[in-house]
mmCIF file of C-alpha atoms and ligand atoms in Angstrom:
data_model
loop_
_atom_site.group_PDB
_atom_site.id
_atom_site.type_symbol
_atom_site.label_atom_id
_atom_site.label_comp_id
_atom_site.label_asym_id
_atom_site.label_seq_id
_atom_site.Cartn_x
_atom_site.Cartn_y
_atom_site.Cartn_z
ATOM 1 C CA MET A 1123 224.054 103.796 206.303
ATOM 2 C CA ALA A 1124 221.327 101.170 205.985
ATOM 3 C CA SER A 1125 218.120 102.144 204.284
ATOM 4 C CA HIS A 1126 215.178 101.724 206.660
ATOM 5 C CA HIS A 1127 212.371 102.670 204.346
ATOM 6 C CA PRO A 1128 211.543 99.577 202.253
ATOM 7 C CA THR A 1129 213.089 99.266 198.799
ATOM 8 C CA PRO A 1130 210.319 99.174 196.156
ATOM 9 C CA ASP A 1131 208.961 95.771 195.171
ATOM 10 C CA LEU A 1132 210.802 94.865 191.954
ATOM 11 C CA SER A 1133 209.670 91.221 191.851
ATOM 12 C CA HIS A 1134 207.981 91.758 188.456
ATOM 13 C CA LEU A 1135 211.422 92.377 186.866
ATOM 14 C CA ASN A 1136 213.648 89.430 186.008
ATOM 15 C CA TYR A 1137 216.780 88.447 184.132
ATOM 16 C CA SER A 1138 215.196 89.080 180.733
ATOM 17 C CA HIS A 1139 214.307 92.663 181.720
ATOM 18 C CA TYR A 1140 217.809 93.267 183.048
ATOM 19 C CA ARG A 1141 219.372 92.350 179.703
ATOM 20 C CA ASN A 1142 217.799 95.568 178.404
ATOM 21 C CA VAL A 1143 217.193 97.756 181.456
ATOM 22 C CA TYR A 1144 219.700 98.859 184.107
ATOM 23 C CA GLU A 1145 219.428 96.594 187.139
ATOM 24 C CA PRO A 1146 219.477 98.512 190.432
ATOM 25 C CA ALA A 1147 223.025 98.376 191.781
ATOM 26 C CA GLU A 1148 225.242 100.067 194.403
ATOM 27 C CA ASP A 1149 224.735 103.496 192.808
ATOM 28 C CA THR A 1150 220.961 103.072 192.886
ATOM 29 C CA PHE A 1151 221.005 101.953 196.523
ATOM 30 C CA LEU A 1152 223.306 104.793 197.584
ATOM 31 C CA PHE A 1153 220.799 107.136 195.911
ATOM 32 C CA LEU A 1154 217.958 105.643 197.986
ATOM 33 C CA ASP A 1155 220.011 106.068 201.161
ATOM 34 C CA ALA A 1156 220.728 109.715 200.299
ATOM 35 C CA LEU A 1157 217.043 110.465 199.713
ATOM 36 C CA GLU A 1158 216.165 108.824 202.999
ATOM 37 C CA ALA A 1159 218.882 110.820 204.778
ATOM 38 C CA ASP A 1160 217.378 113.981 203.258
ATOM 39 C CA LEU A 1161 213.810 113.124 204.237
ATOM 40 C CA PRO A 1162 213.453 116.045 206.707
ATOM 41 C CA LEU A 1163 214.560 118.486 203.986
ATOM 42 C CA LEU A 1164 212.304 116.866 201.401
ATOM 43 C CA LYS A 1165 209.321 116.926 203.755
ATOM 44 C CA ALA A 1166 209.909 120.604 204.491
ATOM 45 C CA LEU A 1167 210.111 121.270 200.748
ATOM 46 C CA ASP A 1168 206.747 119.520 200.247
ATOM 47 C CA PRO A 1169 207.359 119.103 196.493
ATOM 48 C CA ALA A 1170 204.493 119.450 194.028
ATOM 49 C CA VAL A 1171 206.370 118.041 191.023
ATOM 50 C CA CYS A 1172 209.191 115.447 191.068
ATOM 51 C CA LEU A 1173 211.051 114.180 187.990
ATOM 52 C CA GLU A 1174 213.584 111.405 187.541
ATOM 53 C CA ILE A 1175 215.696 111.619 184.388
ATOM 54 C CA GLY A 1176 216.889 108.198 183.185
ATOM 55 C CA SER A 1177 214.633 106.214 185.506
ATOM 56 C CA GLY A 1178 215.671 102.708 184.300
ATOM 57 C CA SER A 1179 213.759 100.207 186.448
ATOM 58 C CA GLY A 1180 211.901 103.052 188.189
ATOM 59 C CA CYS A 1181 213.318 102.038 191.557
ATOM 60 C CA VAL A 1182 214.431 105.548 192.609
ATOM 61 C CA ILE A 1183 211.363 107.619 191.670
ATOM 62 C CA THR A 1184 209.120 104.933 193.175
ATOM 63 C CA PHE A 1185 211.163 105.022 196.379
ATOM 64 C CA LEU A 1186 210.844 108.811 196.543
ATOM 65 C CA ALA A 1187 207.088 108.550 196.044
ATOM 66 C CA THR A 1188 206.638 106.009 198.820
ATOM 67 C CA LEU A 1189 208.990 107.999 201.079
ATOM 68 C CA LEU A 1190 206.981 111.199 200.626
ATOM 69 C CA GLY A 1191 203.511 109.736 200.338
ATOM 70 C CA ARG A 1192 202.117 108.548 197.072
ATOM 71 C CA HIS A 1193 199.538 111.215 196.444
ATOM 72 C CA SER A 1194 201.256 114.374 197.603
ATOM 73 C CA SER A 1195 203.004 115.120 194.355
ATOM 74 C CA LEU A 1196 203.139 114.554 190.602
ATOM 75 C CA TYR A 1197 205.807 111.963 189.802
ATOM 76 C CA LEU A 1198 207.336 112.105 186.322
ATOM 77 C CA SER A 1199 210.140 110.156 184.702
ATOM 78 C CA THR A 1200 212.035 110.109 181.425
ATOM 79 C CA ASP A 1201 214.305 107.620 179.696
ATOM 80 C CA VAL A 1202 215.641 107.114 176.164
ATOM 81 C CA ASN A 1203 215.257 103.362 176.448
ATOM 82 C CA SER A 1204 211.653 102.326 175.708
ATOM 83 C CA LEU A 1205 212.037 99.130 177.747
ATOM 84 C CA ALA A 1206 213.212 101.204 180.715
ATOM 85 C CA ALA A 1207 210.184 103.465 180.306
ATOM 86 C CA SER A 1208 207.853 100.465 180.453
ATOM 87 C CA ALA A 1209 209.751 98.957 183.400
ATOM 88 C CA THR A 1210 209.301 102.261 185.285
ATOM 89 C CA LEU A 1211 205.558 102.233 184.591
ATOM 90 C CA GLU A 1212 205.297 98.630 185.798
ATOM 91 C CA THR A 1213 207.299 99.392 188.953
ATOM 92 C CA GLY A 1214 205.009 102.294 189.737
ATOM 93 C CA PHE A 1215 201.976 100.087 189.190
ATOM 94 C CA LYS A 1216 203.388 97.251 191.316
ATOM 95 C CA ASN A 1217 204.019 99.658 194.195
ATOM 96 C CA ALA A 1218 200.755 101.599 193.829
ATOM 97 C CA VAL A 1219 202.603 104.758 192.819
ATOM 98 C CA PRO A 1220 201.273 106.783 189.888
ATOM 99 C CA ILE A 1221 204.245 107.679 187.655
ATOM 100 C CA ASP A 1222 203.890 109.507 184.344
ATOM 101 C CA THR A 1223 206.668 108.218 182.127
ATOM 102 C CA VAL A 1224 207.900 110.015 179.023
ATOM 103 C CA LEU A 1225 210.148 108.434 176.397
ATOM 104 C CA THR A 1226 212.505 111.290 175.577
ATOM 105 C CA ASP A 1227 216.101 112.442 175.572
ATOM 106 C CA LEU A 1228 216.793 113.996 179.011
ATOM 107 C CA THR A 1229 213.976 116.589 179.451
ATOM 108 C CA LEU A 1230 213.432 117.532 175.822
ATOM 109 C CA ALA A 1231 209.743 116.585 175.481
ATOM 110 C CA VAL A 1232 208.742 118.365 178.693
ATOM 111 C CA ARG A 1233 211.195 121.244 179.046
ATOM 112 C CA GLU A 1234 208.862 124.078 178.050
ATOM 113 C CA ARG A 1235 205.891 122.915 180.122
ATOM 114 C CA LEU A 1236 208.081 122.356 183.165
ATOM 115 C CA HIS A 1237 209.960 125.656 183.020
ATOM 116 C CA GLN A 1238 211.129 126.434 186.599
ATOM 117 C CA SER A 1239 208.495 124.124 188.033
ATOM 118 C CA VAL A 1240 210.148 120.905 189.167
ATOM 119 C CA ASP A 1241 210.808 120.756 192.910
ATOM 120 C CA VAL A 1242 212.838 117.534 192.997
ATOM 121 C CA ILE A 1243 214.971 116.344 190.073
ATOM 122 C CA LEU A 1244 216.770 112.989 190.318
ATOM 123 C CA PHE A 1245 219.474 111.818 187.914
ATOM 124 C CA ASN A 1246 221.651 108.732 188.126
ATOM 125 C CA PRO A 1247 223.319 109.301 184.757
ATOM 126 C CA PRO A 1248 225.475 107.151 182.519
ATOM 127 C CA TYR A 1249 228.680 108.184 184.326
ATOM 128 C CA VAL A 1250 231.261 105.586 183.219
ATOM 129 C CA VAL A 1251 234.306 106.853 181.295
ATOM 130 C CA THR A 1252 234.038 105.350 177.772
ATOM 131 C CA PRO A 1253 235.068 106.280 174.234
ATOM 132 C CA SER A 1254 232.848 109.124 172.971
ATOM 133 C CA GLU A 1255 231.441 106.938 170.169
ATOM 134 C CA GLU A 1256 229.711 104.744 172.763
ATOM 135 C CA VAL A 1257 227.533 107.631 173.977
ATOM 136 C CA GLY A 1258 224.046 108.101 172.524
ATOM 137 C CA SER A 1259 222.645 104.562 172.347
ATOM 138 C CA HIS A 1260 218.975 103.958 173.186
ATOM 139 C CA SER A 1261 219.529 100.496 174.605
ATOM 140 C CA ILE A 1262 221.345 99.066 177.634
ATOM 141 C CA GLU A 1263 224.665 100.800 176.775
ATOM 142 C CA ALA A 1264 222.878 104.101 177.474
ATOM 143 C CA ALA A 1265 222.794 103.038 181.109
ATOM 144 C CA TRP A 1266 226.515 103.515 181.620
ATOM 145 C CA ALA A 1267 228.331 105.039 178.595
ATOM 146 C CA GLY A 1268 229.380 108.533 179.683
ATOM 147 C CA GLY A 1269 232.164 109.357 177.205
ATOM 148 C CA ILE A 1270 235.058 111.646 178.150
ATOM 149 C CA ASP A 1271 235.423 111.856 181.949
ATOM 150 C CA GLY A 1272 232.014 110.151 182.024
ATOM 151 C CA ARG A 1273 230.666 113.696 181.683
ATOM 152 C CA GLN A 1274 229.198 113.854 178.166
ATOM 153 C CA VAL A 1275 225.584 113.102 179.092
ATOM 154 C CA ILE A 1276 225.851 114.876 182.457
ATOM 155 C CA ASP A 1277 227.174 118.082 180.862
ATOM 156 C CA ARG A 1278 224.405 118.102 178.273
ATOM 157 C CA ALA A 1279 221.800 117.648 181.027
ATOM 158 C CA LEU A 1280 222.980 120.450 183.354
ATOM 159 C CA PRO A 1281 221.567 123.480 181.459
ATOM 160 C CA LEU A 1282 218.312 121.604 180.826
ATOM 161 C CA ILE A 1283 217.995 120.844 184.522
ATOM 162 C CA ASN A 1284 218.683 124.464 185.406
ATOM 163 C CA GLU A 1285 215.758 125.475 183.142
ATOM 164 C CA ILE A 1286 213.175 123.322 184.917
ATOM 165 C CA LEU A 1287 214.358 123.460 188.535
ATOM 166 C CA SER A 1288 211.895 125.485 190.619
ATOM 167 C CA PRO A 1289 213.171 128.382 192.754
ATOM 168 C CA ARG A 1290 213.109 126.237 195.941
ATOM 169 C CA GLY A 1291 213.917 122.960 194.197
ATOM 170 C CA PHE A 1292 216.571 120.314 194.820
ATOM 171 C CA PHE A 1293 218.503 118.526 192.107
ATOM 172 C CA TYR A 1294 220.215 115.247 193.045
ATOM 173 C CA LEU A 1295 222.994 113.798 190.892
ATOM 174 C CA VAL A 1296 224.992 110.568 191.173
ATOM 175 C CA VAL A 1297 228.686 110.930 190.262
ATOM 176 C CA ILE A 1298 231.924 108.974 190.465
ATOM 177 C CA ARG A 1299 235.360 110.424 191.191
ATOM 178 C CA GLU A 1300 236.307 110.288 187.485
ATOM 179 C CA ASN A 1301 233.497 112.778 186.751
ATOM 180 C CA LYS A 1302 235.505 115.435 188.680
ATOM 181 C CA PRO A 1303 232.770 116.319 191.157
ATOM 182 C CA GLU A 1304 234.600 119.363 192.621
ATOM 183 C CA GLU A 1305 234.969 120.889 189.164
ATOM 184 C CA LEU A 1306 231.330 120.081 188.394
ATOM 185 C CA MET A 1307 230.144 121.727 191.627
ATOM 186 C CA ALA A 1308 232.217 124.849 190.925
ATOM 187 C CA HIS A 1309 230.835 125.001 187.363
ATOM 188 C CA MET A 1310 227.238 124.785 188.636
ATOM 189 C CA ALA A 1311 227.911 127.586 191.125
ATOM 190 C CA SER A 1312 229.500 129.936 188.597
ATOM 191 C CA THR A 1313 227.302 129.178 185.575
ATOM 192 C CA PHE A 1314 223.875 128.629 187.143
ATOM 193 C CA THR A 1315 224.306 130.006 190.694
ATOM 194 C CA LEU A 1316 223.456 126.593 192.066
ATOM 195 C CA LYS A 1317 225.165 125.731 195.345
ATOM 196 C CA SER A 1318 225.794 122.112 196.245
ATOM 197 C CA GLU A 1319 226.628 119.606 198.930
ATOM 198 C CA VAL A 1320 227.750 115.997 198.996
ATOM 199 C CA VAL A 1321 224.879 114.141 200.687
ATOM 200 C CA LEU A 1322 226.558 110.708 200.828
ATOM 201 C CA SER A 1323 229.676 109.003 199.467
ATOM 202 C CA ARG A 1324 230.566 105.338 199.315
ATOM 203 C CA LYS A 1325 233.239 103.179 197.756
ATOM 204 C CA ALA A 1326 231.652 100.324 195.791
ATOM 205 C CA GLY A 1327 234.285 98.066 194.243
ATOM 206 C CA ARG A 1328 236.415 100.427 192.154
ATOM 207 C CA GLU A 1329 233.765 103.141 192.022
ATOM 208 C CA GLY A 1330 233.995 106.127 194.364
ATOM 209 C CA LEU A 1331 230.329 107.118 194.295
ATOM 210 C CA SER A 1332 228.788 110.327 195.635
ATOM 211 C CA ILE A 1333 225.306 111.788 195.667
ATOM 212 C CA LEU A 1334 225.308 115.567 195.176
ATOM 213 C CA ARG A 1335 222.422 117.905 196.043
ATOM 214 C CA PHE A 1336 222.132 121.256 194.196
ATOM 215 C CA GLN A 1337 219.845 124.173 195.010
ATOM 216 C CA ARG A 1338 219.579 127.831 194.112
ATOM 217 C CA LYS A 1339 221.740 130.217 196.110
HETATM 218 C C1 LIG B 1557 222.842 104.375 185.535
HETATM 219 S S1 LIG B 1557 221.261 104.068 184.805
HETATM 220 C C2 LIG B 1557 220.212 104.514 186.187
HETATM 221 C C3 LIG B 1557 218.868 103.822 186.203
HETATM 222 C C4 LIG B 1557 218.051 104.080 187.464
HETATM 223 N N1 LIG B 1557 217.744 105.483 187.604
HETATM 224 C C5 LIG B 1557 218.804 103.617 188.687
HETATM 225 O O1 LIG B 1557 219.275 104.471 189.465
HETATM 226 O O2 LIG B 1557 218.920 102.396 188.875
HETATM 227 C C6 LIG B 1557 221.066 105.467 183.668
HETATM 228 C C7 LIG B 1557 219.698 105.537 182.974
HETATM 229 O O3 LIG B 1557 219.670 106.738 182.179
HETATM 230 C C8 LIG B 1557 219.088 106.450 180.926
HETATM 231 N N2 LIG B 1557 219.599 107.440 179.969
HETATM 232 C C9 LIG B 1557 220.825 107.482 179.374
HETATM 233 N N3 LIG B 1557 220.931 108.540 178.557
HETATM 234 C C10 LIG B 1557 219.740 109.196 178.640
HETATM 235 C C11 LIG B 1557 219.222 110.364 178.010
HETATM 236 N N4 LIG B 1557 219.937 111.076 177.147
HETATM 237 N N5 LIG B 1557 217.954 110.744 178.314
HETATM 238 C C12 LIG B 1557 217.197 110.016 179.175
HETATM 239 N N6 LIG B 1557 217.639 108.899 179.794
HETATM 240 C C13 LIG B 1557 218.889 108.492 179.539
HETATM 241 C C14 LIG B 1557 219.509 105.015 180.636
HETATM 242 O O4 LIG B 1557 218.684 104.410 179.651
HETATM 243 C C15 LIG B 1557 219.387 104.392 182.042
HETATM 244 O O5 LIG B 1557 218.080 103.916 182.261
#
């Protein structure tokens, strides 16, 4: 499905940024398409607080903000990569979207303040299957290195996300087939009583990508 809402202006980012910060790719663009497909649901939700974990260039949270209207909500982002955090700030600025960016591991710096209060959580995680030792970098490798089944960062994030998701909130997650999405969805249902749906799937090269949406039962 083509995205009709304009992609954020990223013209301030160039090759030298993308040596250190994840460059928007098929997974990012599928995420934008899924958010656009969900616009009626998101409008009905009328979120007060939105958070992107691992915002990289800031393309996705900026897109959400322009999709929903810049001033209707508080837009927050986190990343472990300081250059990604500054790229997100710049992308917000370039697109006239106010984003509060926090340099932290997953949600750690904000988890207590945001307890059960985030209405939309976005996460395009490092999902690539890699040796475990590659997980945990704070530079560009953090963009993709997911360890065993590509699940090591995802699995650490799930309980933290459950803590901050508001009672009516939506949590969106990008996965590939190797992440065992069916098992992940069943785990979320049994452990956190979060039900889920596949919003969109697409094959991009060798990657079978899906965008999952979770919400409380
Ligand atoms: C696949 S990239 C996605 C970037 C951007 N959201 C997009 O869709 O284009 C994953 C991002 O997560 C960040 N990241 C990896 N591990 C993280 C962690 N433990 N806490 C916060 N961010 C993390 C990486 O630095 C990277 O920016």
